[in-house]
Amino acid sequence: MRIGGEEHPPAAAQRGLQVYREVCQSCHGLEYVAFRNLGALGFTEDEVTAIAAEYQITDGPNDEGEMFERPGRPSDHFPPPFPNAAAARLANGGALPPDLSLITKARADGSNYVYSLLQGY
């Protein structure tokens, strides 16, 4: 499996998702990643559906014009950790945590860059 231009075994990529979910997602979003993209990490369709359902997605409006929460679907994107940039800055001492969707493409040798960051955790 290729991630960020390098070959990674599915177990390593799935471990990366686990680290993101346990550590990184409290501050960093994956705005451009849909749950269905997890199939590229070796997850089955049923596993992708189960992971998506663990998240609450804001949807709507309903027939009364109200927004509502529902379990995620494979077609949904990962929800953001903050409702807006101002809330993110307030929670992080004025700094806006970068979205991690495209981090390996945004940095030279991106996969190794992310790997080196994770070595500190």
Short mmCIF file of C-alpha atoms in Angstrom, two decimals:
data_model
loop_
_atom_site.label_atom_id
_atom_site.label_comp_id
_atom_site.label_asym_id
_atom_site.label_seq_id
_atom_site.Cartn_x
_atom_site.Cartn_y
_atom_site.Cartn_z
CA MET A 1 0.00 0.00 0.00
CA ARG A 2 1.36 3.43 -0.98
CA ILE A 3 0.94 6.35 1.38
CA GLY A 4 2.73 9.61 0.74
CA GLY A 5 4.75 8.02 -2.06
CA GLU A 6 6.14 5.26 0.15
CA GLU A 7 5.18 1.65 0.65
CA HIS A 8 3.60 0.78 4.02
CA PRO A 9 2.04 -2.48 5.23
CA PRO A 10 -1.66 -2.23 6.09
CA ALA A 11 -0.97 -2.85 9.79
CA ALA A 12 1.32 0.19 9.99
CA ALA A 13 -1.22 2.40 8.21
CA GLN A 14 -4.02 1.18 10.47
CA ARG A 15 -1.83 1.86 13.51
CA GLY A 16 -1.38 5.41 12.18
CA LEU A 17 -5.16 5.84 12.14
CA GLN A 18 -5.32 4.52 15.70
CA VAL A 19 -2.70 7.06 16.84
CA TYR A 20 -4.60 9.84 15.07
CA ARG A 21 -7.87 8.83 16.75
CA GLU A 22 -6.32 8.46 20.22
CA VAL A 23 -3.97 11.45 20.21
CA CYS A 24 -4.18 13.83 17.27
CA GLN A 25 -7.89 14.22 16.56
CA SER A 26 -8.50 16.25 19.71
CA CYS A 27 -6.74 19.16 17.96
CA HIS A 28 -6.16 18.26 14.30
CA GLY A 29 -8.79 17.62 11.65
CA LEU A 30 -8.87 15.44 8.54
CA GLU A 31 -11.15 17.75 6.55
CA TYR A 32 -10.48 16.16 3.16
CA VAL A 33 -10.65 12.50 4.25
CA ALA A 34 -13.91 10.60 3.88
CA PHE A 35 -14.42 7.47 5.95
CA ARG A 36 -14.65 5.47 2.70
CA ASN A 37 -10.97 6.34 2.10
CA LEU A 38 -10.09 4.03 5.00
CA GLY A 39 -10.50 1.12 2.61
CA ALA A 40 -7.12 2.16 1.18
CA LEU A 41 -5.62 1.35 4.59
CA GLY A 42 -6.83 -2.24 4.36
CA PHE A 43 -10.10 -1.89 6.27
CA THR A 44 -13.06 -3.91 5.00
CA GLU A 45 -16.33 -2.23 4.01
CA ASP A 46 -17.93 -3.40 7.27
CA GLU A 47 -15.01 -2.03 9.31
CA VAL A 48 -15.23 1.32 7.51
CA THR A 49 -18.97 1.48 8.22
CA ALA A 50 -18.37 0.66 11.90
CA ILE A 51 -15.63 3.30 12.26
CA ALA A 52 -17.81 5.94 10.58
CA ALA A 53 -20.73 5.13 12.87
CA GLU A 54 -18.58 5.92 15.93
CA TYR A 55 -18.68 9.61 14.93
CA GLN A 56 -21.61 12.01 15.22
CA ILE A 57 -22.16 14.08 12.09
CA THR A 58 -24.13 17.33 12.00
CA ASP A 59 -26.74 17.06 9.23
CA GLY A 60 -29.89 18.78 8.15
CA PRO A 61 -31.92 20.74 8.15
CA ASN A 62 -34.77 18.38 8.94
CA ASP A 63 -38.45 19.03 8.13
CA GLU A 64 -38.61 21.58 10.98
CA GLY A 65 -35.56 23.43 9.66
CA GLU A 66 -33.31 22.24 12.49
CA MET A 67 -29.82 20.75 12.23
CA PHE A 68 -29.42 17.37 13.90
CA GLU A 69 -26.76 14.80 14.79
CA ARG A 70 -26.61 11.34 13.26
CA PRO A 71 -24.09 8.48 13.16
CA GLY A 72 -21.45 8.82 10.45
CA ARG A 73 -21.61 6.99 7.13
CA PRO A 74 -18.75 5.92 4.86
CA SER A 75 -19.53 8.85 2.54
CA ASP A 76 -19.04 11.41 5.36
CA HIS A 77 -15.77 13.15 6.12
CA PHE A 78 -14.09 13.08 9.52
CA PRO A 79 -15.78 15.79 11.62
CA PRO A 80 -13.62 18.74 12.71
CA PRO A 81 -12.37 18.86 16.30
CA PHE A 82 -13.59 22.46 16.70
CA PRO A 83 -16.72 24.21 15.44
CA ASN A 84 -14.67 26.99 13.80
CA ALA A 85 -11.18 28.52 13.56
CA ALA A 86 -11.82 30.97 16.41
CA ALA A 87 -12.65 28.13 18.81
CA ALA A 88 -9.56 26.21 17.68
CA ARG A 89 -7.33 29.24 18.29
CA LEU A 90 -8.91 29.87 21.70
CA ALA A 91 -8.24 26.27 22.77
CA ASN A 92 -4.64 26.34 21.51
CA GLY A 93 -3.19 29.58 22.83
CA GLY A 94 -3.92 31.51 19.64
CA ALA A 95 -2.46 28.92 17.26
CA LEU A 96 -4.59 27.21 14.63
CA PRO A 97 -3.70 23.50 14.56
CA PRO A 98 -3.08 22.41 10.96
CA ASP A 99 -5.45 20.03 9.25
CA LEU A 100 -3.63 16.74 8.65
CA SER A 101 -5.48 15.66 5.50
CA LEU A 102 -2.71 16.67 3.13
CA ILE A 103 0.28 16.93 5.48
CA THR A 104 2.36 14.29 3.68
CA LYS A 105 1.82 16.10 0.37
CA ALA A 106 2.57 19.52 1.87
CA ARG A 107 5.99 18.58 3.26
CA ALA A 108 9.09 17.35 1.52
CA ASP A 109 9.51 13.66 2.39
CA GLY A 110 6.10 13.91 4.08
CA SER A 111 5.76 10.34 5.33
CA ASN A 112 9.08 10.55 7.14
CA TYR A 113 8.14 13.99 8.48
CA VAL A 114 4.98 12.57 10.09
CA TYR A 115 6.90 9.53 11.34
CA SER A 116 9.48 11.78 13.03
CA LEU A 117 6.71 13.79 14.71
CA LEU A 118 5.12 10.62 16.06
CA GLN A 119 8.40 9.44 17.55
CA GLY A 120 7.90 12.07 20.25
CA TYR A 121 4.63 10.48 21.41
#
